[in-house]
Amino acid sequence: MNITFKLFATLTDYLPAEVRRSNQIVMDVASGTTIMQVIDSFSLPPKLVHLVLVNGKYIAPEDRGTHALVESDVLAIWPPVAGG
C-alpha cells in the first residue's frame, strides 16, 4: 500500500537526497505498518520526533507504536521548534 511520508525543518535531511526539496516521499509499505516502523526505517532520532500527524490528526507518542497506517495516509513529522 502507498503512503505519503513528510518531514519538516531539519528532519528533511533524513529523506533521500532526490526528494528533500519537496520534503516528502511516497512509500510502498506493508499492510499494518505502524508509525514507529516508518520512523525507525528512516533512523529518526526519537528526541527529534516531536509533532506527528496522520492526515492532519495528532498522534500521541504512546499511540505511535500501535497506530497502523492505511492506504493513502499522509504521515507528517516535525521536530521540536524553538524561537521567539
JSON list of N, CA and C in Angstrom, two decimals:
[
{"chain": "A", "resi": 1, "resn": "MET", "atom": "N", "xyz": [0.85, -1.18, 0.00]},
{"chain": "A", "resi": 1, "resn": "MET", "atom": "CA", "xyz": [0.00, 0.00, 0.00]},
{"chain": "A", "resi": 1, "resn": "MET", "atom": "C", "xyz": [0.89, 1.23, 0.00]},
{"chain": "A", "resi": 2, "resn": "ASN", "atom": "N", "xyz": [0.38, 2.32, -0.54]},
{"chain": "A", "resi": 2, "resn": "ASN", "atom": "CA", "xyz": [1.17, 3.55, -0.61]},
{"chain": "A", "resi": 2, "resn": "ASN", "atom": "C", "xyz": [0.73, 4.55, 0.45]},
{"chain": "A", "resi": 3, "resn": "ILE", "atom": "N", "xyz": [1.73, 5.18, 1.07]},
{"chain": "A", "resi": 3, "resn": "ILE", "atom": "CA", "xyz": [1.50, 6.30, 1.98]},
{"chain": "A", "resi": 3, "resn": "ILE", "atom": "C", "xyz": [2.41, 7.44, 1.55]},
{"chain": "A", "resi": 4, "resn": "THR", "atom": "N", "xyz": [2.10, 8.64, 2.00]},
{"chain": "A", "resi": 4, "resn": "THR", "atom": "CA", "xyz": [2.98, 9.79, 1.78]},
{"chain": "A", "resi": 4, "resn": "THR", "atom": "C", "xyz": [3.62, 10.11, 3.11]},
{"chain": "A", "resi": 5, "resn": "PHE", "atom": "N", "xyz": [4.94, 10.21, 3.12]},
{"chain": "A", "resi": 5, "resn": "PHE", "atom": "CA", "xyz": [5.71, 10.50, 4.32]},
{"chain": "A", "resi": 5, "resn": "PHE", "atom": "C", "xyz": [6.35, 11.86, 4.15]},
{"chain": "A", "resi": 6, "resn": "LYS", "atom": "N", "xyz": [6.05, 12.79, 5.07]},
{"chain": "A", "resi": 6, "resn": "LYS", "atom": "CA", "xyz": [6.57, 14.15, 5.00]},
{"chain": "A", "resi": 6, "resn": "LYS", "atom": "C", "xyz": [7.40, 14.45, 6.25]},
{"chain": "A", "resi": 7, "resn": "LEU", "atom": "N", "xyz": [8.56, 15.05, 6.03]},
{"chain": "A", "resi": 7, "resn": "LEU", "atom": "CA", "xyz": [9.40, 15.51, 7.13]},
{"chain": "A", "resi": 7, "resn": "LEU", "atom": "C", "xyz": [9.63, 17.00, 6.96]},
{"chain": "A", "resi": 8, "resn": "PHE", "atom": "N", "xyz": [9.68, 17.73, 8.07]},
{"chain": "A", "resi": 8, "resn": "PHE", "atom": "CA", "xyz": [9.80, 19.17, 8.03]},
{"chain": "A", "resi": 8, "resn": "PHE", "atom": "C", "xyz": [11.04, 19.65, 8.78]},
{"chain": "A", "resi": 9, "resn": "ALA", "atom": "N", "xyz": [11.46, 20.87, 8.42]},
{"chain": "A", "resi": 9, "resn": "ALA", "atom": "CA", "xyz": [12.61, 21.54, 9.04]},
{"chain": "A", "resi": 9, "resn": "ALA", "atom": "C", "xyz": [13.85, 20.66, 8.92]},
{"chain": "A", "resi": 10, "resn": "THR", "atom": "N", "xyz": [14.59, 20.51, 10.01]},
{"chain": "A", "resi": 10, "resn": "THR", "atom": "CA", "xyz": [15.86, 19.78, 9.96]},
{"chain": "A", "resi": 10, "resn": "THR", "atom": "C", "xyz": [15.68, 18.29, 9.68]},
{"chain": "A", "resi": 11, "resn": "LEU", "atom": "N", "xyz": [14.49, 17.77, 9.86]},
{"chain": "A", "resi": 11, "resn": "LEU", "atom": "CA", "xyz": [14.26, 16.35, 9.61]},
{"chain": "A", "resi": 11, "resn": "LEU", "atom": "C", "xyz": [14.34, 15.99, 8.13]},
{"chain": "A", "resi": 12, "resn": "THR", "atom": "N", "xyz": [14.20, 16.97, 7.23]},
{"chain": "A", "resi": 12, "resn": "THR", "atom": "CA", "xyz": [14.27, 16.65, 5.81]},
{"chain": "A", "resi": 12, "resn": "THR", "atom": "C", "xyz": [15.60, 16.02, 5.43]},
{"chain": "A", "resi": 13, "resn": "ASP", "atom": "N", "xyz": [16.63, 16.25, 6.22]},
{"chain": "A", "resi": 13, "resn": "ASP", "atom": "CA", "xyz": [17.95, 15.65, 5.95]},
{"chain": "A", "resi": 13, "resn": "ASP", "atom": "C", "xyz": [17.91, 14.12, 6.01]},
{"chain": "A", "resi": 14, "resn": "TYR", "atom": "N", "xyz": [16.88, 13.56, 6.61]},
{"chain": "A", "resi": 14, "resn": "TYR", "atom": "CA", "xyz": [16.76, 12.11, 6.72]},
{"chain": "A", "resi": 14, "resn": "TYR", "atom": "C", "xyz": [16.07, 11.47, 5.50]},
{"chain": "A", "resi": 15, "resn": "LEU", "atom": "N", "xyz": [15.55, 12.30, 4.63]},
{"chain": "A", "resi": 15, "resn": "LEU", "atom": "CA", "xyz": [14.94, 11.80, 3.40]},
{"chain": "A", "resi": 15, "resn": "LEU", "atom": "C", "xyz": [16.01, 11.56, 2.35]},
{"chain": "A", "resi": 16, "resn": "PRO", "atom": "N", "xyz": [15.74, 10.70, 1.36]},
{"chain": "A", "resi": 16, "resn": "PRO", "atom": "CA", "xyz": [16.69, 10.53, 0.26]},
{"chain": "A", "resi": 16, "resn": "PRO", "atom": "C", "xyz": [16.94, 11.88, -0.42]},
{"chain": "A", "resi": 17, "resn": "ALA", "atom": "N", "xyz": [18.15, 12.09, -0.87]},
{"chain": "A", "resi": 17, "resn": "ALA", "atom": "CA", "xyz": [18.56, 13.38, -1.44]},
{"chain": "A", "resi": 17, "resn": "ALA", "atom": "C", "xyz": [17.63, 13.88, -2.55]},
{"chain": "A", "resi": 18, "resn": "GLU", "atom": "N", "xyz": [17.15, 12.96, -3.38]},
{"chain": "A", "resi": 18, "resn": "GLU", "atom": "CA", "xyz": [16.34, 13.38, -4.53]},
{"chain": "A", "resi": 18, "resn": "GLU", "atom": "C", "xyz": [14.95, 13.90, -4.17]},
{"chain": "A", "resi": 19, "resn": "VAL", "atom": "N", "xyz": [14.49, 13.70, -2.94]},
{"chain": "A", "resi": 19, "resn": "VAL", "atom": "CA", "xyz": [13.17, 14.19, -2.55]},
{"chain": "A", "resi": 19, "resn": "VAL", "atom": "C", "xyz": [13.21, 15.24, -1.44]},
{"chain": "A", "resi": 20, "resn": "ARG", "atom": "N", "xyz": [14.39, 15.59, -0.99]},
{"chain": "A", "resi": 20, "resn": "ARG", "atom": "CA", "xyz": [14.50, 16.56, 0.12]},
{"chain": "A", "resi": 20, "resn": "ARG", "atom": "C", "xyz": [13.87, 17.90, -0.21]},
{"chain": "A", "resi": 21, "resn": "ARG", "atom": "N", "xyz": [14.00, 18.33, -1.43]},
{"chain": "A", "resi": 21, "resn": "ARG", "atom": "CA", "xyz": [13.47, 19.64, -1.80]},
{"chain": "A", "resi": 21, "resn": "ARG", "atom": "C", "xyz": [11.95, 19.70, -1.65]},
{"chain": "A", "resi": 22, "resn": "SER", "atom": "N", "xyz": [11.28, 18.59, -1.92]},
{"chain": "A", "resi": 22, "resn": "SER", "atom": "CA", "xyz": [9.82, 18.56, -1.80]},
{"chain": "A", "resi": 22, "resn": "SER", "atom": "C", "xyz": [9.38, 18.13, -0.40]},
{"chain": "A", "resi": 23, "resn": "ASN", "atom": "N", "xyz": [10.30, 17.70, 0.42]},
{"chain": "A", "resi": 23, "resn": "ASN", "atom": "CA", "xyz": [10.13, 17.26, 1.81]},
{"chain": "A", "resi": 23, "resn": "ASN", "atom": "C", "xyz": [9.18, 16.07, 1.97]},
{"chain": "A", "resi": 24, "resn": "GLN", "atom": "N", "xyz": [8.92, 15.34, 0.90]},
{"chain": "A", "resi": 24, "resn": "GLN", "atom": "CA", "xyz": [8.02, 14.20, 1.01]},
{"chain": "A", "resi": 24, "resn": "GLN", "atom": "C", "xyz": [8.41, 13.08, 0.07]},
{"chain": "A", "resi": 25, "resn": "ILE", "atom": "N", "xyz": [7.95, 11.88, 0.42]},
{"chain": "A", "resi": 25, "resn": "ILE", "atom": "CA", "xyz": [8.19, 10.71, -0.40]},
{"chain": "A", "resi": 25, "resn": "ILE", "atom": "C", "xyz": [6.97, 9.82, -0.33]},
{"chain": "A", "resi": 26, "resn": "VAL", "atom": "N", "xyz": [6.58, 9.28, -1.47]},
{"chain": "A", "resi": 26, "resn": "VAL", "atom": "CA", "xyz": [5.52, 8.28, -1.50]},
{"chain": "A", "resi": 26, "resn": "VAL", "atom": "C", "xyz": [6.20, 6.93, -1.30]},
{"chain": "A", "resi": 27, "resn": "MET", "atom": "N", "xyz": [5.71, 6.19, -0.31]},
{"chain": "A", "resi": 27, "resn": "MET", "atom": "CA", "xyz": [6.33, 4.92, 0.05]},
{"chain": "A", "resi": 27, "resn": "MET", "atom": "C", "xyz": [5.34, 3.78, -0.09]},
{"chain": "A", "resi": 28, "resn": "ASP", "atom": "N", "xyz": [5.87, 2.64, -0.51]},
{"chain": "A", "resi": 28, "resn": "ASP", "atom": "CA", "xyz": [5.09, 1.41, -0.53]},
{"chain": "A", "resi": 28, "resn": "ASP", "atom": "C", "xyz": [5.43, 0.67, 0.75]},
{"chain": "A", "resi": 29, "resn": "VAL", "atom": "N", "xyz": [4.46, 0.51, 1.63]},
{"chain": "A", "resi": 29, "resn": "VAL", "atom": "CA", "xyz": [4.68, -0.18, 2.91]},
{"chain": "A", "resi": 29, "resn": "VAL", "atom": "C", "xyz": [3.70, -1.34, 3.03]},
{"chain": "A", "resi": 30, "resn": "ALA", "atom": "N", "xyz": [4.05, -2.29, 3.87]},
{"chain": "A", "resi": 30, "resn": "ALA", "atom": "CA", "xyz": [3.19, -3.44, 4.09]},
{"chain": "A", "resi": 30, "resn": "ALA", "atom": "C", "xyz": [1.93, -3.03, 4.86]},
{"chain": "A", "resi": 31, "resn": "SER", "atom": "N", "xyz": [0.87, -3.72, 4.60]},
{"chain": "A", "resi": 31, "resn": "SER", "atom": "CA", "xyz": [-0.36, -3.51, 5.35]},
{"chain": "A", "resi": 31, "resn": "SER", "atom": "C", "xyz": [-0.08, -3.73, 6.83]},
{"chain": "A", "resi": 32, "resn": "GLY", "atom": "N", "xyz": [-0.59, -2.85, 7.68]},
{"chain": "A", "resi": 32, "resn": "GLY", "atom": "CA", "xyz": [-0.36, -2.97, 9.12]},
{"chain": "A", "resi": 32, "resn": "GLY", "atom": "C", "xyz": [0.88, -2.28, 9.62]},
{"chain": "A", "resi": 33, "resn": "THR", "atom": "N", "xyz": [1.64, -1.63, 8.74]},
{"chain": "A", "resi": 33, "resn": "THR", "atom": "CA", "xyz": [2.82, -0.89, 9.16]},
{"chain": "A", "resi": 33, "resn": "THR", "atom": "C", "xyz": [2.43, 0.22, 10.12]},
{"chain": "A", "resi": 34, "resn": "THR", "atom": "N", "xyz": [3.18, 0.33, 11.22]},
{"chain": "A", "resi": 34, "resn": "THR", "atom": "CA", "xyz": [2.88, 1.36, 12.22]},
{"chain": "A", "resi": 34, "resn": "THR", "atom": "C", "xyz": [3.72, 2.61, 11.97]},
{"chain": "A", "resi": 35, "resn": "ILE", "atom": "N", "xyz": [3.32, 3.68, 12.62]},
{"chain": "A", "resi": 35, "resn": "ILE", "atom": "CA", "xyz": [4.08, 4.93, 12.54]},
{"chain": "A", "resi": 35, "resn": "ILE", "atom": "C", "xyz": [5.52, 4.71, 13.00]},
{"chain": "A", "resi": 36, "resn": "MET", "atom": "N", "xyz": [5.70, 4.00, 14.10]},
{"chain": "A", "resi": 36, "resn": "MET", "atom": "CA", "xyz": [7.06, 3.77, 14.61]},
{"chain": "A", "resi": 36, "resn": "MET", "atom": "C", "xyz": [7.91, 2.96, 13.64]},
{"chain": "A", "resi": 37, "resn": "GLN", "atom": "N", "xyz": [7.33, 2.06, 12.92]},
{"chain": "A", "resi": 37, "resn": "GLN", "atom": "CA", "xyz": [8.10, 1.29, 11.93]},
{"chain": "A", "resi": 37, "resn": "GLN", "atom": "C", "xyz": [8.61, 2.21, 10.82]},
{"chain": "A", "resi": 38, "resn": "VAL", "atom": "N", "xyz": [7.82, 3.16, 10.41]},
{"chain": "A", "resi": 38, "resn": "VAL", "atom": "CA", "xyz": [8.28, 4.12, 9.40]},
{"chain": "A", "resi": 38, "resn": "VAL", "atom": "C", "xyz": [9.37, 5.01, 9.99]},
{"chain": "A", "resi": 39, "resn": "ILE", "atom": "N", "xyz": [9.16, 5.52, 11.19]},
{"chain": "A", "resi": 39, "resn": "ILE", "atom": "CA", "xyz": [10.16, 6.36, 11.86]},
{"chain": "A", "resi": 39, "resn": "ILE", "atom": "C", "xyz": [11.47, 5.60, 11.99]},
{"chain": "A", "resi": 40, "resn": "ASP", "atom": "N", "xyz": [11.40, 4.35, 12.43]},
{"chain": "A", "resi": 40, "resn": "ASP", "atom": "CA", "xyz": [12.62, 3.55, 12.61]},
{"chain": "A", "resi": 40, "resn": "ASP", "atom": "C", "xyz": [13.31, 3.26, 11.29]},
{"chain": "A", "resi": 41, "resn": "SER", "atom": "N", "xyz": [12.55, 3.09, 10.22]},
{"chain": "A", "resi": 41, "resn": "SER", "atom": "CA", "xyz": [13.16, 2.78, 8.92]},
{"chain": "A", "resi": 41, "resn": "SER", "atom": "C", "xyz": [13.99, 3.94, 8.38]},
{"chain": "A", "resi": 42, "resn": "PHE", "atom": "N", "xyz": [13.72, 5.16, 8.85]},
{"chain": "A", "resi": 42, "resn": "PHE", "atom": "CA", "xyz": [14.50, 6.33, 8.45]},
{"chain": "A", "resi": 42, "resn": "PHE", "atom": "C", "xyz": [15.52, 6.73, 9.51]},
{"chain": "A", "resi": 43, "resn": "SER", "atom": "N", "xyz": [15.62, 5.94, 10.58]},
{"chain": "A", "resi": 43, "resn": "SER", "atom": "CA", "xyz": [16.57, 6.19, 11.68]},
{"chain": "A", "resi": 43, "resn": "SER", "atom": "C", "xyz": [16.43, 7.60, 12.25]},
{"chain": "A", "resi": 44, "resn": "LEU", "atom": "N", "xyz": [15.18, 8.04, 12.41]},
{"chain": "A", "resi": 44, "resn": "LEU", "atom": "CA", "xyz": [14.96, 9.35, 13.01]},
{"chain": "A", "resi": 44, "resn": "LEU", "atom": "C", "xyz": [15.25, 9.30, 14.50]},
{"chain": "A", "resi": 45, "resn": "PRO", "atom": "N", "xyz": [16.06, 10.22, 15.01]},
{"chain": "A", "resi": 45, "resn": "PRO", "atom": "CA", "xyz": [16.32, 10.25, 16.45]},
{"chain": "A", "resi": 45, "resn": "PRO", "atom": "C", "xyz": [15.04, 10.55, 17.23]},
{"chain": "A", "resi": 46, "resn": "PRO", "atom": "N", "xyz": [14.71, 9.73, 18.22]},
{"chain": "A", "resi": 46, "resn": "PRO", "atom": "CA", "xyz": [13.46, 9.93, 18.97]},
{"chain": "A", "resi": 46, "resn": "PRO", "atom": "C", "xyz": [13.30, 11.34, 19.53]},
{"chain": "A", "resi": 47, "resn": "LYS", "atom": "N", "xyz": [14.37, 11.97, 19.96]},
{"chain": "A", "resi": 47, "resn": "LYS", "atom": "CA", "xyz": [14.26, 13.31, 20.53]},
{"chain": "A", "resi": 47, "resn": "LYS", "atom": "C", "xyz": [13.88, 14.36, 19.48]},
{"chain": "A", "resi": 48, "resn": "LEU", "atom": "N", "xyz": [14.02, 14.03, 18.19]},
{"chain": "A", "resi": 48, "resn": "LEU", "atom": "CA", "xyz": [13.65, 14.97, 17.13]},
{"chain": "A", "resi": 48, "resn": "LEU", "atom": "C", "xyz": [12.26, 14.72, 16.57]},
{"chain": "A", "resi": 49, "resn": "VAL", "atom": "N", "xyz": [11.64, 13.62, 16.98]},
{"chain": "A", "resi": 49, "resn": "VAL", "atom": "CA", "xyz": [10.28, 13.32, 16.52]},
{"chain": "A", "resi": 49, "resn": "VAL", "atom": "C", "xyz": [9.32, 13.91, 17.54]},
{"chain": "A", "resi": 50, "resn": "HIS", "atom": "N", "xyz": [8.82, 15.09, 17.22]},
{"chain": "A", "resi": 50, "resn": "HIS", "atom": "CA", "xyz": [8.02, 15.82, 18.19]},
{"chain": "A", "resi": 50, "resn": "HIS", "atom": "C", "xyz": [6.52, 15.80, 17.83]},
{"chain": "A", "resi": 51, "resn": "LEU", "atom": "N", "xyz": [6.17, 16.45, 16.76]},
{"chain": "A", "resi": 51, "resn": "LEU", "atom": "CA", "xyz": [4.78, 16.55, 16.34]},
{"chain": "A", "resi": 51, "resn": "LEU", "atom": "C", "xyz": [4.54, 15.54, 15.22]},
{"chain": "A", "resi": 52, "resn": "VAL", "atom": "N", "xyz": [3.63, 14.61, 15.45]},
{"chain": "A", "resi": 52, "resn": "VAL", "atom": "CA", "xyz": [3.32, 13.57, 14.47]},
{"chain": "A", "resi": 52, "resn": "VAL", "atom": "C", "xyz": [1.83, 13.66, 14.13]},
{"chain": "A", "resi": 53, "resn": "LEU", "atom": "N", "xyz": [1.57, 13.81, 12.82]},
{"chain": "A", "resi": 53, "resn": "LEU", "atom": "CA", "xyz": [0.20, 13.89, 12.34]},
{"chain": "A", "resi": 53, "resn": "LEU", "atom": "C", "xyz": [-0.04, 12.82, 11.28]},
{"chain": "A", "resi": 54, "resn": "VAL", "atom": "N", "xyz": [-1.21, 12.22, 11.31]},
{"chain": "A", "resi": 54, "resn": "VAL", "atom": "CA", "xyz": [-1.66, 11.34, 10.23]},
{"chain": "A", "resi": 54, "resn": "VAL", "atom": "C", "xyz": [-2.93, 11.96, 9.68]},
{"chain": "A", "resi": 55, "resn": "ASN", "atom": "N", "xyz": [-2.85, 12.36, 8.42]},
{"chain": "A", "resi": 55, "resn": "ASN", "atom": "CA", "xyz": [-3.99, 13.03, 7.76]},
{"chain": "A", "resi": 55, "resn": "ASN", "atom": "C", "xyz": [-4.45, 14.24, 8.56]},
{"chain": "A", "resi": 56, "resn": "GLY", "atom": "N", "xyz": [-3.49, 14.96, 9.15]},
{"chain": "A", "resi": 56, "resn": "GLY", "atom": "CA", "xyz": [-3.79, 16.17, 9.90]},
{"chain": "A", "resi": 56, "resn": "GLY", "atom": "C", "xyz": [-4.22, 15.96, 11.33]},
{"chain": "A", "resi": 57, "resn": "LYS", "atom": "N", "xyz": [-4.29, 14.72, 11.78]},
{"chain": "A", "resi": 57, "resn": "LYS", "atom": "CA", "xyz": [-4.71, 14.42, 13.15]},
{"chain": "A", "resi": 57, "resn": "LYS", "atom": "C", "xyz": [-3.49, 14.07, 13.99]},
{"chain": "A", "resi": 58, "resn": "TYR", "atom": "N", "xyz": [-3.37, 14.72, 15.15]},
{"chain": "A", "resi": 58, "resn": "TYR", "atom": "CA", "xyz": [-2.25, 14.48, 16.07]},
{"chain": "A", "resi": 58, "resn": "TYR", "atom": "C", "xyz": [-2.28, 13.06, 16.61]},
{"chain": "A", "resi": 59, "resn": "ILE", "atom": "N", "xyz": [-1.11, 12.43, 16.62]},
{"chain": "A", "resi": 59, "resn": "ILE", "atom": "CA", "xyz": [-0.96, 11.09, 17.18]},
{"chain": "A", "resi": 59, "resn": "ILE", "atom": "C", "xyz": [-0.02, 11.20, 18.38]},
{"chain": "A", "resi": 60, "resn": "ALA", "atom": "N", "xyz": [-0.51, 10.88, 19.56]},
{"chain": "A", "resi": 60, "resn": "ALA", "atom": "CA", "xyz": [0.27, 10.97, 20.80]},
{"chain": "A", "resi": 60, "resn": "ALA", "atom": "C", "xyz": [1.41, 9.96, 20.79]},
{"chain": "A", "resi": 61, "resn": "PRO", "atom": "N", "xyz": [2.52, 10.28, 21.47]},
{"chain": "A", "resi": 61, "resn": "PRO", "atom": "CA", "xyz": [3.69, 9.37, 21.49]},
{"chain": "A", "resi": 61, "resn": "PRO", "atom": "C", "xyz": [3.35, 7.94, 21.90]},
{"chain": "A", "resi": 62, "resn": "GLU", "atom": "N", "xyz": [2.45, 7.78, 22.85]},
{"chain": "A", "resi": 62, "resn": "GLU", "atom": "CA", "xyz": [2.12, 6.43, 23.33]},
{"chain": "A", "resi": 62, "resn": "GLU", "atom": "C", "xyz": [1.31, 5.62, 22.31]},
{"chain": "A", "resi": 63, "resn": "ASP", "atom": "N", "xyz": [0.79, 6.26, 21.27]},
{"chain": "A", "resi": 63, "resn": "ASP", "atom": "CA", "xyz": [0.00, 5.57, 20.25]},
{"chain": "A", "resi": 63, "resn": "ASP", "atom": "C", "xyz": [0.77, 5.29, 18.96]},
{"chain": "A", "resi": 64, "resn": "ARG", "atom": "N", "xyz": [1.96, 5.81, 18.85]},
{"chain": "A", "resi": 64, "resn": "ARG", "atom": "CA", "xyz": [2.71, 5.70, 17.59]},
{"chain": "A", "resi": 64, "resn": "ARG", "atom": "C", "xyz": [3.19, 4.29, 17.28]},
{"chain": "A", "resi": 65, "resn": "GLY", "atom": "N", "xyz": [3.36, 3.48, 18.30]},
{"chain": "A", "resi": 65, "resn": "GLY", "atom": "CA", "xyz": [3.80, 2.10, 18.09]},
{"chain": "A", "resi": 65, "resn": "GLY", "atom": "C", "xyz": [2.68, 1.16, 17.71]},
{"chain": "A", "resi": 66, "resn": "THR", "atom": "N", "xyz": [1.45, 1.59, 17.90]},
{"chain": "A", "resi": 66, "resn": "THR", "atom": "CA", "xyz": [0.31, 0.72, 17.61]},
{"chain": "A", "resi": 66, "resn": "THR", "atom": "C", "xyz": [-0.60, 1.25, 16.50]},
{"chain": "A", "resi": 67, "resn": "HIS", "atom": "N", "xyz": [-0.42, 2.52, 16.15]},
{"chain": "A", "resi": 67, "resn": "HIS", "atom": "CA", "xyz": [-1.27, 3.12, 15.11]},
{"chain": "A", "resi": 67, "resn": "HIS", "atom": "C", "xyz": [-0.84, 2.60, 13.74]},
{"chain": "A", "resi": 68, "resn": "ALA", "atom": "N", "xyz": [-1.66, 1.73, 13.16]},
{"chain": "A", "resi": 68, "resn": "ALA", "atom": "CA", "xyz": [-1.36, 1.17, 11.84]},
{"chain": "A", "resi": 68, "resn": "ALA", "atom": "C", "xyz": [-1.81, 2.14, 10.74]},
{"chain": "A", "resi": 69, "resn": "LEU", "atom": "N", "xyz": [-0.95, 2.33, 9.78]},
{"chain": "A", "resi": 69, "resn": "LEU", "atom": "CA", "xyz": [-1.26, 3.20, 8.65]},
{"chain": "A", "resi": 69, "resn": "LEU", "atom": "C", "xyz": [-2.10, 2.43, 7.63]},
{"chain": "A", "resi": 70, "resn": "VAL", "atom": "N", "xyz": [-2.89, 3.17, 6.87]},
{"chain": "A", "resi": 70, "resn": "VAL", "atom": "CA", "xyz": [-3.71, 2.56, 5.82]},
{"chain": "A", "resi": 70, "resn": "VAL", "atom": "C", "xyz": [-3.42, 3.25, 4.49]},
{"chain": "A", "resi": 71, "resn": "GLU", "atom": "N", "xyz": [-3.88, 2.63, 3.42]},
{"chain": "A", "resi": 71, "resn": "GLU", "atom": "CA", "xyz": [-3.66, 3.15, 2.07]},
{"chain": "A", "resi": 71, "resn": "GLU", "atom": "C", "xyz": [-3.97, 4.64, 1.99]},
{"chain": "A", "resi": 72, "resn": "SER", "atom": "N", "xyz": [-3.06, 5.39, 1.37]},
{"chain": "A", "resi": 72, "resn": "SER", "atom": "CA", "xyz": [-3.19, 6.83, 1.10]},
{"chain": "A", "resi": 72, "resn": "SER", "atom": "C", "xyz": [-3.03, 7.72, 2.32]},
{"chain": "A", "resi": 73, "resn": "ASP", "atom": "N", "xyz": [-2.67, 7.18, 3.48]},
{"chain": "A", "resi": 73, "resn": "ASP", "atom": "CA", "xyz": [-2.40, 8.03, 4.64]},
{"chain": "A", "resi": 73, "resn": "ASP", "atom": "C", "xyz": [-1.25, 8.99, 4.35]},
{"chain": "A", "resi": 74, "resn": "VAL", "atom": "N", "xyz": [-1.31, 10.16, 4.98]},
{"chain": "A", "resi": 74, "resn": "VAL", "atom": "CA", "xyz": [-0.22, 11.12, 4.93]},
{"chain": "A", "resi": 74, "resn": "VAL", "atom": "C", "xyz": [0.33, 11.24, 6.34]},
{"chain": "A", "resi": 75, "resn": "LEU", "atom": "N", "xyz": [1.57, 10.79, 6.52]},
{"chain": "A", "resi": 75, "resn": "LEU", "atom": "CA", "xyz": [2.26, 10.84, 7.80]},
{"chain": "A", "resi": 75, "resn": "LEU", "atom": "C", "xyz": [3.23, 12.02, 7.76]},
{"chain": "A", "resi": 76, "resn": "ALA", "atom": "N", "xyz": [3.04, 12.97, 8.66]},
{"chain": "A", "resi": 76, "resn": "ALA", "atom": "CA", "xyz": [3.87, 14.18, 8.69]},
{"chain": "A", "resi": 76, "resn": "ALA", "atom": "C", "xyz": [4.50, 14.33, 10.06]},
{"chain": "A", "resi": 77, "resn": "ILE", "atom": "N", "xyz": [5.81, 14.67, 10.07]},
{"chain": "A", "resi": 77, "resn": "ILE", "atom": "CA", "xyz": [6.54, 14.77, 11.34]},
{"chain": "A", "resi": 77, "resn": "ILE", "atom": "C", "xyz": [7.34, 16.06, 11.37]},
{"chain": "A", "resi": 78, "resn": "TRP", "atom": "N", "xyz": [7.25, 16.75, 12.50]},
{"chain": "A", "resi": 78, "resn": "TRP", "atom": "CA", "xyz": [8.02, 17.97, 12.74]},
{"chain": "A", "resi": 78, "resn": "TRP", "atom": "C", "xyz": [8.92, 17.77, 13.96]},
{"chain": "A", "resi": 79, "resn": "PRO", "atom": "N", "xyz": [10.10, 18.38, 13.94]},
{"chain": "A", "resi": 79, "resn": "PRO", "atom": "CA", "xyz": [10.96, 18.36, 15.13]},
{"chain": "A", "resi": 79, "resn": "PRO", "atom": "C", "xyz": [10.47, 19.42, 16.12]},
{"chain": "A", "resi": 80, "resn": "PRO", "atom": "N", "xyz": [11.03, 19.41, 17.34]},
{"chain": "A", "resi": 80, "resn": "PRO", "atom": "CA", "xyz": [10.70, 20.50, 18.28]},
{"chain": "A", "resi": 80, "resn": "PRO", "atom": "C", "xyz": [11.11, 21.84, 17.65]},
{"chain": "A", "resi": 81, "resn": "VAL", "atom": "N", "xyz": [10.32, 22.85, 17.90]},
{"chain": "A", "resi": 81, "resn": "VAL", "atom": "CA", "xyz": [10.59, 24.17, 17.33]},
{"chain": "A", "resi": 81, "resn": "VAL", "atom": "C", "xyz": [10.88, 25.13, 18.47]},
{"chain": "A", "resi": 82, "resn": "ALA", "atom": "N", "xyz": [11.94, 25.91, 18.31]},
{"chain": "A", "resi": 82, "resn": "ALA", "atom": "CA", "xyz": [12.28, 26.93, 19.31]},
{"chain": "A", "resi": 82, "resn": "ALA", "atom": "C", "xyz": [12.31, 28.28, 18.62]},
{"chain": "A", "resi": 83, "resn": "GLY", "atom": "N", "xyz": [12.16, 29.29, 19.38]},
{"chain": "A", "resi": 83, "resn": "GLY", "atom": "CA", "xyz": [12.22, 30.63, 18.80]},
{"chain": "A", "resi": 83, "resn": "GLY", "atom": "C", "xyz": [11.41, 31.60, 19.62]},
{"chain": "A", "resi": 84, "resn": "GLY", "atom": "N", "xyz": [11.38, 32.79, 19.17]},
{"chain": "A", "resi": 84, "resn": "GLY", "atom": "CA", "xyz": [10.62, 33.74, 19.94]},
{"chain": "A", "resi": 84, "resn": "GLY", "atom": "C", "xyz": [10.33, 34.98, 19.26]}
]
